Structures are given as structure tokens and as C-alpha cells.
Short mmCIF file of C-alpha atoms in Angstrom, two decimals:
data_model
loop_
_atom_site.label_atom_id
_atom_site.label_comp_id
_atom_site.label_asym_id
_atom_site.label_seq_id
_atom_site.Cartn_x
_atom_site.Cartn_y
_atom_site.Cartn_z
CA UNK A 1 92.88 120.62 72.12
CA UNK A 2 94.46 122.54 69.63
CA UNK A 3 97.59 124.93 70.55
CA UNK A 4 97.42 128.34 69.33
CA UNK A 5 99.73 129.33 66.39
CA UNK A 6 101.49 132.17 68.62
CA UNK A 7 102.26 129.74 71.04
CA UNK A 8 103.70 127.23 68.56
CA UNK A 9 106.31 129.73 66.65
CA UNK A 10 106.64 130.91 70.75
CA UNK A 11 108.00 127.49 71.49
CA UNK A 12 109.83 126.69 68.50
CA UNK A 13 112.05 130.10 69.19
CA UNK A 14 113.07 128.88 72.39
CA UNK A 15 113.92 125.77 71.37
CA UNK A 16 115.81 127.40 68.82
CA UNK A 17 117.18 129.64 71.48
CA UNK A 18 118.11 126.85 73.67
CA UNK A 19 119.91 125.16 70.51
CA UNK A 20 121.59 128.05 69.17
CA UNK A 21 122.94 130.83 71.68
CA UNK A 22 125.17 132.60 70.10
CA UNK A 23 122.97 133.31 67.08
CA UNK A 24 120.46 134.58 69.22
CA UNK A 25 122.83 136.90 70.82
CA UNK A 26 124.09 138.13 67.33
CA UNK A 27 121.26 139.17 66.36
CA UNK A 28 120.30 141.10 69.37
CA UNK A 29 123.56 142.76 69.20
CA UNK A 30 122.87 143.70 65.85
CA UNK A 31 119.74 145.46 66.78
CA UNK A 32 120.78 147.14 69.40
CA UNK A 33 123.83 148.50 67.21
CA UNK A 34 121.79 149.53 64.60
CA UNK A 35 119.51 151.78 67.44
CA UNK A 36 122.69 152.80 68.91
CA UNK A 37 123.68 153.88 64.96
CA UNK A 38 120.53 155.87 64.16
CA UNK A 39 120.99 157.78 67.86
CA UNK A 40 124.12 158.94 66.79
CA UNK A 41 122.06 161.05 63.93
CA UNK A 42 119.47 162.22 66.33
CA UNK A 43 119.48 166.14 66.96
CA UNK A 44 117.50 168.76 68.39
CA UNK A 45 116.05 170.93 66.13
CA UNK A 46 118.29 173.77 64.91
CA UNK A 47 121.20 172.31 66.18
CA UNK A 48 124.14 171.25 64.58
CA UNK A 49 125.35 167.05 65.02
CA UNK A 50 128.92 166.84 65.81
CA UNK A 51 131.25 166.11 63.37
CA UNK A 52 132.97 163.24 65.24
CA UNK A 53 130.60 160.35 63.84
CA UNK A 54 133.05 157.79 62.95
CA UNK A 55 134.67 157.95 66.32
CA UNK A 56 131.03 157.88 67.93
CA UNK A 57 129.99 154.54 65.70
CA UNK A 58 133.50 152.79 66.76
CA UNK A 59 132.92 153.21 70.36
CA UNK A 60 129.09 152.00 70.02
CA UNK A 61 130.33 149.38 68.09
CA UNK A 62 132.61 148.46 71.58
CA UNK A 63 129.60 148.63 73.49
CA UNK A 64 128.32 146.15 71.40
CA UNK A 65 129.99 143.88 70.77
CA UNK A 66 131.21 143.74 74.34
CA UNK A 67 127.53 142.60 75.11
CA UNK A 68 127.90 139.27 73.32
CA UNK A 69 129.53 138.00 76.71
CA UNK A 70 127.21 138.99 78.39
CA UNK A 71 126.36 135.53 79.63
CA UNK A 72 129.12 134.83 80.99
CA UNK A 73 130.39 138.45 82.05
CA UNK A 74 127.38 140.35 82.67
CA UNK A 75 129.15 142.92 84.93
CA UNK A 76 132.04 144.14 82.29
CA UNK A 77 129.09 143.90 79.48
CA UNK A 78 127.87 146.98 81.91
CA UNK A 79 130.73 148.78 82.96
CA UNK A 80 132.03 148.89 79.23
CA UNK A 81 128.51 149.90 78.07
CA UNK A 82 128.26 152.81 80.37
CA UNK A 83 131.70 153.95 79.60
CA UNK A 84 131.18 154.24 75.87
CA UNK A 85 127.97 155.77 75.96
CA UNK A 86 129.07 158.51 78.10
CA UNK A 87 132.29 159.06 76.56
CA UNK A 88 129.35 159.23 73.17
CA UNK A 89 127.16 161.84 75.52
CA UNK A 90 130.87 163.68 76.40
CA UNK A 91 130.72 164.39 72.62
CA UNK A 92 128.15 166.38 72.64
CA UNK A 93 125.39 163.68 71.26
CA UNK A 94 121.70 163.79 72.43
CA UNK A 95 121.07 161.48 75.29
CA UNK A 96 118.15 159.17 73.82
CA UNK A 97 116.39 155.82 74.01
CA UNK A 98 118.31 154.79 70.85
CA UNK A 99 121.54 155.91 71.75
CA UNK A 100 121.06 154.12 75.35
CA UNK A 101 119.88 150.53 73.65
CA UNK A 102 122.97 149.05 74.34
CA UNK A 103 123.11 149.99 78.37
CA UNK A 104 119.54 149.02 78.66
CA UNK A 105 120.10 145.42 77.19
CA UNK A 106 123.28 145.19 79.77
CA UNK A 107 121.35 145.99 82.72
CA UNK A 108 118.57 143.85 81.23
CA UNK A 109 121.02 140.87 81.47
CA UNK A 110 122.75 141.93 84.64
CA UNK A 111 119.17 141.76 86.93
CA UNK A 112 118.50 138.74 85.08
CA UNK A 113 121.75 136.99 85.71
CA UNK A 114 122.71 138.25 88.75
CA UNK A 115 121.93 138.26 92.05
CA UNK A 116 120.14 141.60 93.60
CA UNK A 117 122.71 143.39 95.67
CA UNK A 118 125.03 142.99 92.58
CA UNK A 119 122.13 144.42 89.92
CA UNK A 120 121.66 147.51 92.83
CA UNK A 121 125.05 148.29 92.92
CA UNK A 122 126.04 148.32 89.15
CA UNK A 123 122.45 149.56 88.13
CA UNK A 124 122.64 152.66 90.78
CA UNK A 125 126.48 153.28 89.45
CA UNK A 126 125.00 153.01 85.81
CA UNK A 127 121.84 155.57 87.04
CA UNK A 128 124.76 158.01 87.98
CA UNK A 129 126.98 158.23 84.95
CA UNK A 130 124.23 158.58 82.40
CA UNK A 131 122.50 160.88 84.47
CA UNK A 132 125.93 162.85 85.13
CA UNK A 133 127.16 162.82 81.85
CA UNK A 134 123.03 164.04 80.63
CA UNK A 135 123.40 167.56 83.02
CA UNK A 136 126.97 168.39 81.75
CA UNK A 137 126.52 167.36 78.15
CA UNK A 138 126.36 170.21 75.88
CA UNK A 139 123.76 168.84 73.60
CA UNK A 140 121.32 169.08 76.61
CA UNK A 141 121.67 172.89 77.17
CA UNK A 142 118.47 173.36 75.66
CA UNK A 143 116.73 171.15 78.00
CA UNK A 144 115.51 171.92 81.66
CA UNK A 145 117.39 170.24 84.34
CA UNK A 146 114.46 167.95 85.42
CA UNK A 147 113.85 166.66 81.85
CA UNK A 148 117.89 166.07 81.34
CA UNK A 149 117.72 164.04 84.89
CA UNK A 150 113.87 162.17 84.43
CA UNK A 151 114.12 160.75 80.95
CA UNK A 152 117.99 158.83 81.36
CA UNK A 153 116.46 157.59 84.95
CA UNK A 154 113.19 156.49 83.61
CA UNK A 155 114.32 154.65 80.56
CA UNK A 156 117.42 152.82 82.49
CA UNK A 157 114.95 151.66 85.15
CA UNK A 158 113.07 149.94 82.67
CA UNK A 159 115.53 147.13 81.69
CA UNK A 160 116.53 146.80 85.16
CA UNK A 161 113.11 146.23 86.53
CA UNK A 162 112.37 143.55 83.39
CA UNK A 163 115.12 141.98 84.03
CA UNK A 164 114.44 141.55 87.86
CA UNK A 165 111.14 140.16 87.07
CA UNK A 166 112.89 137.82 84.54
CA UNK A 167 114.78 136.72 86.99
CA UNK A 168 111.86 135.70 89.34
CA UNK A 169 110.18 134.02 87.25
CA UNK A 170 112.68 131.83 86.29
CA UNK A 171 113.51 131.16 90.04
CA UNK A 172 110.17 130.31 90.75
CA UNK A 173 109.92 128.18 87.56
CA UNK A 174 112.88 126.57 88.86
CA UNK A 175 111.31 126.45 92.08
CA UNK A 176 108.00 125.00 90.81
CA UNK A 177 109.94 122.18 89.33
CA UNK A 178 111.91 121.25 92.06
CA UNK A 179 108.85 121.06 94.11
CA UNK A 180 107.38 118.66 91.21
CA UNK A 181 110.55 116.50 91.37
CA UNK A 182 110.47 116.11 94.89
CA UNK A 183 107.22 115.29 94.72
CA UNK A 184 107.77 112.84 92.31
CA UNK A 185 110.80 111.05 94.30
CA UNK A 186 108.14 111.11 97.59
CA UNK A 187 105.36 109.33 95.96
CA UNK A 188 107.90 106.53 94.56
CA UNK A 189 109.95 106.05 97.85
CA UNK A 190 106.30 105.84 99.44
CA UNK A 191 105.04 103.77 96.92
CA UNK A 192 108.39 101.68 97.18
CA UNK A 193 108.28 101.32 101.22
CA UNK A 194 103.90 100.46 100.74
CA UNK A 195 105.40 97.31 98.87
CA UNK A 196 108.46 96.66 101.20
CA UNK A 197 105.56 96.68 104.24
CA UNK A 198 103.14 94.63 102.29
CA UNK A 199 105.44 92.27 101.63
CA UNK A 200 106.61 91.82 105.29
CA UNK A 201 102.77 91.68 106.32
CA UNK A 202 102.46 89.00 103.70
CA UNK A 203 105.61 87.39 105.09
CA UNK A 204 104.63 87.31 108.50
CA UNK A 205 101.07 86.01 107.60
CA UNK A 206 102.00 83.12 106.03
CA UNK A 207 105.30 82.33 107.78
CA UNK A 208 102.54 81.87 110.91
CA UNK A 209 99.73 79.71 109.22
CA UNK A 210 102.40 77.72 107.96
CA UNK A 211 104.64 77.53 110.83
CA UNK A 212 101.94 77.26 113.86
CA UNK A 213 100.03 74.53 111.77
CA UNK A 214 103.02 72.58 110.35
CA UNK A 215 104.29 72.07 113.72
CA UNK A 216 101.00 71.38 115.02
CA UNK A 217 100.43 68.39 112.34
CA UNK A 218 104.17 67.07 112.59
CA UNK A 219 103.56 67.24 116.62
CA UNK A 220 100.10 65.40 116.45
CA UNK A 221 102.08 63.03 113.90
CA UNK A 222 104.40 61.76 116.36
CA UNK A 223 102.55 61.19 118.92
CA UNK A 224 99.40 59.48 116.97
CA UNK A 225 102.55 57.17 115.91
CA UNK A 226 103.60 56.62 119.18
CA UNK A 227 100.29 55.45 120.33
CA UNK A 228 99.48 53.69 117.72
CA UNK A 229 100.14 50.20 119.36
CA UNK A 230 99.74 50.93 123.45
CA UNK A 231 96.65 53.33 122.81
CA UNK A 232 95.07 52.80 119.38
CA UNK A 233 91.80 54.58 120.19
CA UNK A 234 93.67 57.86 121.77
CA UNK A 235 95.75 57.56 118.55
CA UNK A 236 92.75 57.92 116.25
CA UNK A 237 92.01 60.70 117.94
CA UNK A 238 94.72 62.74 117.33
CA UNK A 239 94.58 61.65 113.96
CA UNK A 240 91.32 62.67 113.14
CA UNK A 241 92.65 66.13 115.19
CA UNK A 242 95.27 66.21 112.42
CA UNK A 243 93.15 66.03 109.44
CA UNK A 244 91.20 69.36 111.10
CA UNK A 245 94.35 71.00 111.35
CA UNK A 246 95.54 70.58 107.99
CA UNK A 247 92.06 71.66 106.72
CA UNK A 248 92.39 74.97 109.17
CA UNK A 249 96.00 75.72 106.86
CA UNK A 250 94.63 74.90 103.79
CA UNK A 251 91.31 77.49 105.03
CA UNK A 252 93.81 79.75 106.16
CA UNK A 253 96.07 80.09 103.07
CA UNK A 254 93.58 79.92 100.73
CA UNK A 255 92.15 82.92 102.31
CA UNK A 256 95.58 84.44 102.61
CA UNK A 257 96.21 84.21 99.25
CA UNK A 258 92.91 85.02 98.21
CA UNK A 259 93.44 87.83 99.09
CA UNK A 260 96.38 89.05 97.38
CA UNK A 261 94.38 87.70 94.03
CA UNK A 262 90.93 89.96 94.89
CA UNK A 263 89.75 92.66 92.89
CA UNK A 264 87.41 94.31 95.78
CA UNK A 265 85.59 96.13 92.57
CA UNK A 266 84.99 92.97 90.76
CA UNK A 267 81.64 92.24 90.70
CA UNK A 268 80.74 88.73 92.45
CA UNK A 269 83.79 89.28 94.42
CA UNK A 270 83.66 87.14 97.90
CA UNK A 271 84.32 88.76 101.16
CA UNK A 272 87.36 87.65 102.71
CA UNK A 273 86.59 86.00 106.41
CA UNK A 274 86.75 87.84 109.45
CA UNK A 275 89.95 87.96 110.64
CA UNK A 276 91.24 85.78 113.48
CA UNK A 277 91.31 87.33 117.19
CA UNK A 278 91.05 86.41 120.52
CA UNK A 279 87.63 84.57 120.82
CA UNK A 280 89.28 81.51 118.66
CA UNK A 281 91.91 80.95 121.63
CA UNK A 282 89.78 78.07 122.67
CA UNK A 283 90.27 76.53 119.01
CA UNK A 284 94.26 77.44 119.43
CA UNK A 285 94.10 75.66 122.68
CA UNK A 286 92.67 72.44 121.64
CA UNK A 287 94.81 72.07 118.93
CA UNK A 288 97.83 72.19 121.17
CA UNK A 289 96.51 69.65 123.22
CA UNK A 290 95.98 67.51 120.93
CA UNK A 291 99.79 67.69 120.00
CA UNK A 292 100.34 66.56 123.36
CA UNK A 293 100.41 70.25 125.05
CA UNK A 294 98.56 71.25 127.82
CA UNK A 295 97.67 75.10 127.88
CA UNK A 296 96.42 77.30 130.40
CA UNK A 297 94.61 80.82 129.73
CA UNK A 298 94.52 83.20 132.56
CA UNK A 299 92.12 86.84 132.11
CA UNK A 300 92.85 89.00 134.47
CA UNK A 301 91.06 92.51 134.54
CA UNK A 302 88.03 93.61 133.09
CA UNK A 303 87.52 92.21 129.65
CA UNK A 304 87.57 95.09 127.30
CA UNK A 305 87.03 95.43 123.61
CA UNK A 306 90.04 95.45 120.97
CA UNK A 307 90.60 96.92 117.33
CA UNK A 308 90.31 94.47 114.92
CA UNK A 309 94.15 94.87 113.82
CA UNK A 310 94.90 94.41 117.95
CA UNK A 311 92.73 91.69 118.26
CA UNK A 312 94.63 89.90 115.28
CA UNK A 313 97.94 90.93 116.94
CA UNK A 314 97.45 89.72 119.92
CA UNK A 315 95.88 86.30 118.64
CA UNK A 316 98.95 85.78 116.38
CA UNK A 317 101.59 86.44 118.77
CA UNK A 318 100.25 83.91 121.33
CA UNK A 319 99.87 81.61 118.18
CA UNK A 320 103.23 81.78 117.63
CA UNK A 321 104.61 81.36 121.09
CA UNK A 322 102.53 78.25 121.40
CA UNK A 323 103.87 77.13 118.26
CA UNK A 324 107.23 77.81 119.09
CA UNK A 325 106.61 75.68 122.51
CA UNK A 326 106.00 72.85 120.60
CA UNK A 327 108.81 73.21 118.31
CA UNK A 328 111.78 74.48 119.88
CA UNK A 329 110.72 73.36 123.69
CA UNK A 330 110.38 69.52 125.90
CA UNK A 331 107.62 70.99 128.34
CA UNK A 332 104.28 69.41 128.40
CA UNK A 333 102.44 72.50 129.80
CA UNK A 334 102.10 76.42 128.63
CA UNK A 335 100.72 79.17 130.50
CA UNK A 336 98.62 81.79 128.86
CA UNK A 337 98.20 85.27 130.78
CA UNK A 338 95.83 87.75 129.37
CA UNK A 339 95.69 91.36 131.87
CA UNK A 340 94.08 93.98 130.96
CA UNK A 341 95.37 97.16 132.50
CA UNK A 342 94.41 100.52 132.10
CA UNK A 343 94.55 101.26 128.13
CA UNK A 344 96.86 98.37 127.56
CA UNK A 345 96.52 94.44 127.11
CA UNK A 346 99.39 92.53 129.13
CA UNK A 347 100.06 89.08 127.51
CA UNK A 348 102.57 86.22 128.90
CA UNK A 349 102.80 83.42 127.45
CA UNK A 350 105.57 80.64 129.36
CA UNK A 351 106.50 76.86 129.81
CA UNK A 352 109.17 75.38 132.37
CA UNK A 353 110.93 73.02 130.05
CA UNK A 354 113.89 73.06 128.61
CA UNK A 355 114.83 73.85 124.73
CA UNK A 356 115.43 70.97 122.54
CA UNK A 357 118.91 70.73 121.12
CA UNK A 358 117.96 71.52 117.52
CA UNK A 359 116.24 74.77 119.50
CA UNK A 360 120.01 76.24 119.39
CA UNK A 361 121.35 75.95 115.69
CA UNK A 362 117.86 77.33 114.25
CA UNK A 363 117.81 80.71 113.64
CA UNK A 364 113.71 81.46 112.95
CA UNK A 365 111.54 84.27 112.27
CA UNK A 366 109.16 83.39 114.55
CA UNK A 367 110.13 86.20 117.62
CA UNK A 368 111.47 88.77 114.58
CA UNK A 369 107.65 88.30 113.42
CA UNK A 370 105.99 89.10 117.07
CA UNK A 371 108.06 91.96 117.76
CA UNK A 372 107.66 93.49 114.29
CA UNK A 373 103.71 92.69 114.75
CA UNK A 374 104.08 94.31 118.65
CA UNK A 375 105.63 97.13 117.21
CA UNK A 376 103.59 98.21 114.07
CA UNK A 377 100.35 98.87 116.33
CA UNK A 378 102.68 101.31 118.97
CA UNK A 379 102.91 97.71 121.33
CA UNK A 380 106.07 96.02 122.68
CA UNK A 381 107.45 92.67 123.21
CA UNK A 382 110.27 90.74 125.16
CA UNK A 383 111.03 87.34 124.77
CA UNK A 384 113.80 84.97 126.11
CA UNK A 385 114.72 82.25 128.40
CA UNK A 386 113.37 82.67 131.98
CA UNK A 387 115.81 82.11 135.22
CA UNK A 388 113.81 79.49 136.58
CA UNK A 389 114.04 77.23 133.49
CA UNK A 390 111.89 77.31 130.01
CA UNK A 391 110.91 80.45 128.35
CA UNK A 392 109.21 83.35 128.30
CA UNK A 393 107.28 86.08 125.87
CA UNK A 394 105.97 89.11 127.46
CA UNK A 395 104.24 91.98 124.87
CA UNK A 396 102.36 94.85 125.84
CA UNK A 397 99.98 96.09 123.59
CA UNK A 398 97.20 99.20 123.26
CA UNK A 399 93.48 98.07 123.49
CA UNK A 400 93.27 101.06 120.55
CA UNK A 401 96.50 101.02 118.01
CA UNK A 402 98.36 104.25 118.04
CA UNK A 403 100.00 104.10 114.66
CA UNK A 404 98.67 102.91 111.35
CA UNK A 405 98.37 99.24 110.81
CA UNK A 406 100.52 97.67 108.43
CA UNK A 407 98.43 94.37 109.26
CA UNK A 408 95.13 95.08 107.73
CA UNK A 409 92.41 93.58 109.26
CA UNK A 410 91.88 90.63 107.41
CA UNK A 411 93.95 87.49 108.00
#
């Protein structure tokens, strides 16, 4: 698209402006001196000028030059503007447009630069003195009151209301782009904490495949090795248990990473499997027993349906108390208690024995991971050693999840 040549020399003068200040301001000085100049020779008809011309240039010449600090001291650029030009007017030369140029680019920059009470104040003082010195000037005798008091008003207003609107629009430019660099910072801190969650989801995924089968296989192991000699057929058994759970981790990280590799738009792409939930506890259970822990699952309640993302939850967190029962713990037995109250889903999972020595000096991720899973579907969860003996986990979780899920549905 091409840009339009007005546009282009538009741009290249404010870049220029930008670049070179003071050159800009000397040559809007210069203008407005050589209006101010050519006002001085203005007359009415039939009148005669005053013969005080040099002294009339000089002090225009003040008012000018004054205005080149304007940037930085818009209010003097004004008050030594006005003072000239009236003590010009006090001289008995005609009040016009020309002779005003230099207080009209003052107040321009004053209600650009300035805020609005100050612009009032200085513009309304400004208003006054030109006016005032307009009625009592000689050179306006010819004139009717209203036409000495209307034309000083109207043409003073002008810069002042310019440079008001100046001064909006660059706030709201300003404005504009702060909104756009806020903006900007939001969608990369949210883009930034999308990646921190994924990468915790992605952590806790795989942290319990690997863990809850891992533990599972060294547990089965052992005790196919301990049986090997006093129970040979019990201890194929369990080994032909192990070689299904190492084929459920290798299923379950090959899905899991999978699915960080999937292009959903690619064409041919495979669906991912349904995520893991409640109905495999039976599959959860056996495999525990088959490392040599009995488990018990309880339903109290009316069965009612879950989310997929709650269903997960709640299938992973009793995954990974079972798991930690067979790594950290000496009890044979686990108790599973599923209640379903009201809008919420109750589960306990406990054992009675006591922690294993190496329980104490490991420091895992494993009750970290359940709570943050609890937590990032509006649940909660408690875990810790019970007063009776063994340990205990205890999360509470809504049948529907009341915040977005970080977990996906898709294991």
C-alpha cells in the first residue's frame, strides 16, 4: 500500500522536528517577528503611524525572542509577550492579528504545555491586558467599543483553544500507547505463566506414571525374588504381573509424550486415549496386589457423574497415595474411601503401618503433586501421619470443577 506523498514530507518534518528543536523554534520565531514587523506599519486609513518605530521593532523583537524558551518557560514566554505588545498598543499602534502573532504563539504553547488551571489563569490575565490596552489605545478611537473588545478576544482565543486540543491529543496518544504497552506486558506475563502451568501439568503427569509404576515394578520385583524358591508358581505370577506393568508405563508415557509432539491440525493425526478416571480403580487395585498390597475400595453415597478433569484428579491422587504406600510405608493393607456428598466427592485413602526408615530422609513430590492437582479444580487435600499409626490422605473435591483446569483432559 502506497503512503501518500503529504504524509511522507508530514513525517519526515517531525522527525526532523524531533531531531532538531531549536531550529524549528528559530524559524517560528522568525515568522512570527516578521508578522509582528509588518503590524507595526499597519494603519487605519487617514491616520498617521507613530513615529516611534524603532522602539516598537526592539520591544517585538523581546517578545520574540523571549518565545524561544518557550519549552521550557512557557509562562514568562507569556507574561513577557503580553507586556511588550501592550506597551506596542500604549504607543498608539493598531491592535491586529499581525501585531498579536507573537502572544498567540505563547498562549499556543502555554495550553499545550501546561496544565488547564495554569492555561485559564494566564490566558484570562492575557484576555485582559490586550483587551484593556485595545479600549484605551488611541489608535482605536475610530473604532466602536464592541469591535475594539470582539476582535483582541476572538483572535487570542484561537491559539488557546488549539493549543488545548493539542494538548489532548497528545495525552490521549500517550494514553493510547500506554494502554498498548500494557497490553503488551499482559499477554507476555500470561503467555509466560501458560508455560510455567504447562510445565507443572507436564511435571506432575509424568512424575506419577513414572513414580506409581516404578514402584509398582521394583515392589513386584522383590517379592517375585523372594518367592522364587518357596513359591515358584506364585512367583511367576507376579512376574508376568510385572511385564503388564511396565507395558502400562511405557502406554502411558508414550501417550504423555505424544502428546506434547501432536499437531491436532495435522492431517492423519491420532487421537490421544481417553484419559484415566475412576472406572480403572479396579486395574490400580490389582496391580497393588500384585506388589504384595492388599486394597480396599469403599463407595459410599449415590454414585454420581464427574468432569473429565475431576475424574482424572481424583484417579491420580489415589494413584499416588497407593504408590506412596508401597514406597514409603511396611503395611500390607490400604483402605480406599470414595463418599459422595452433596456437590462434593470425599476421598480417604489410609494404611496402619508404619513408615520405612528411608520414608524420613526423602523429600518427594508426590503430596506437593496431589495438593497442587486438589487445588487447581477449586478441591482440597490433607495428608499426614494418623494418631493411631500409618498414614493418612484426605481431599475433597467438586463433582463439577470451579476454576479452569490446568490438567487438560487427556492423560
Amino acid at each position: 500500500m502506497s503512503i501518500p506523498v503529504e504524509r511522507r514530507y508530514a513525517d519526515r518534518l517531525e522527525e526532523f522536528g524531533e531531531q532538531h528543536p531549536f531550529l524549528i523554534d528559530l524559524a517560528m520565531v522568525l515568522a512570527l517577528m516578521a508578522c509582528a514587523v509588518f503590524g507595526i506599519w499597519l494603519t487605519l486609513p487617514n491616520d498617521d503611524p507613530p513615529d516611534q518605530d524603532q522602539a516598537a521593532v526592539a520591544l517585538m523583537g523581546v517578545a520574540c525572542l523571549v518565545l524561544l524558551k518557550h519549552r521550557t518557560h512557557p509562562r514568562t514566554a507569556v507574561v513577557v509577550t503580553v507586556g511588550c505588545t501592550v506597551a506596542v498598543v500604549a504607543m498608539g499602534y493598531l491592535v491586529t492579528p499581525l501585531l498579536l502573532a507573537p502572544i498567540m504563539g505563547a498562549l499556543y504553547w502555554l495550553a499545550g504545555l501546561t496544565e488547564r488551571k495554569t492555561t485559564r489563569g494566564y490566558g484570562v490575565a492575557a484576555l485582559l491586558a490586550v483587551i484593556g490596552g485595545a479600549v484605551f489605545a488611541d489608535s482605536m478611537d475610530h473604532l466602536s467599543l464592541l469591535l475594539r473588545t470582539i476582535g483582541p478576544f476572538f483572535w487570542l482565543m484561537l491559539p488557546l483553544a488549539a493549543g488545548s486540543m493539542t494538548r489532548l491529543r497528545r495525552a490521549y496518544l500517550q494514553a493510547v500507547q500506554a494502554r498498548a504497552e500494557h497490553a503488551e506486558r499482559t499477554r507476555e506475563e500470561e503467555a509466560r505463566l501458560r508455560v510455567t502451568e504447562e510445565r507443572m501439568r507436564i511435571a506432575r503427569e509424568l512424575h506419577d506414571v513414572v513414580a506409581h509404576h516404578m514402584a509398582l515394578a521394583n515392589a513386584q520385583a522383590g517379592t517375585a525374588a523372594h518367592l522364587a524358591l518357596t513359591n515358584p508358581e506364585q512367583s511367576q505370577k507376579i512376574l508376568n504381573d510385572l511385564a503388564g506393568t511396565t507395558s502400562s508405563a511405557l502406554r502411558e508415557l508414550k501417550a504423555a509424550l505424544g502428546l506434547l509432539r501432536q499437531d491436532g491440525d495435522a492431517p492423519g493425526t491420532v487421537p490421544p486415549e481417553p484419559a484415566p478416571g475412576l472406572a480403572r480403580l479396579p486395574e490400580l487395585v490389582s496391580a497393588c496386589e500384585s506388589a504384595g498390597l492388599e486394597v480396599s475400595v469403599v463407595t459410599e453415597g449415590e454414585r454420581q457423574p464427574l468432569s473429565p478433569g475431576v475424574d482424572l484428579t481424583a484417579f491420580r491422587i489415589v494413584q499416588e497415595a497407593l504408590t506412596n504406600v508401597t514406597k514409603h510405608a511396611t503395611a500390607e493393607t490400604a483402605h480406599v474411601l470414595l463418599a459422595y456428598t452433596g456437590s462434593r466427592l470425599l476421598i480417604t485413602v489410609t494404611n496402619d503401618g508404619p513408615s520405612k526408615p528411608e520414608a524420613a530422609r526423602g523429600r518427594g513430590f508426590g503430596v506437593m503433586g496431589m495438593r497442587e492437582r486438589a487445588h487447581s479444580i477449586g478441591g482440597e487435600l490433607c495428608a499426614g501421619p494418623r494418631p493411631q499409626g500409618g498414614f493418612e490422605v484426605t481431599t475433597a473435591l467438586p463433582l463439577q470443577p470451579s476454576v479452569h483446569l490446568a490438567e487438560g483432559t487427556t492423560a
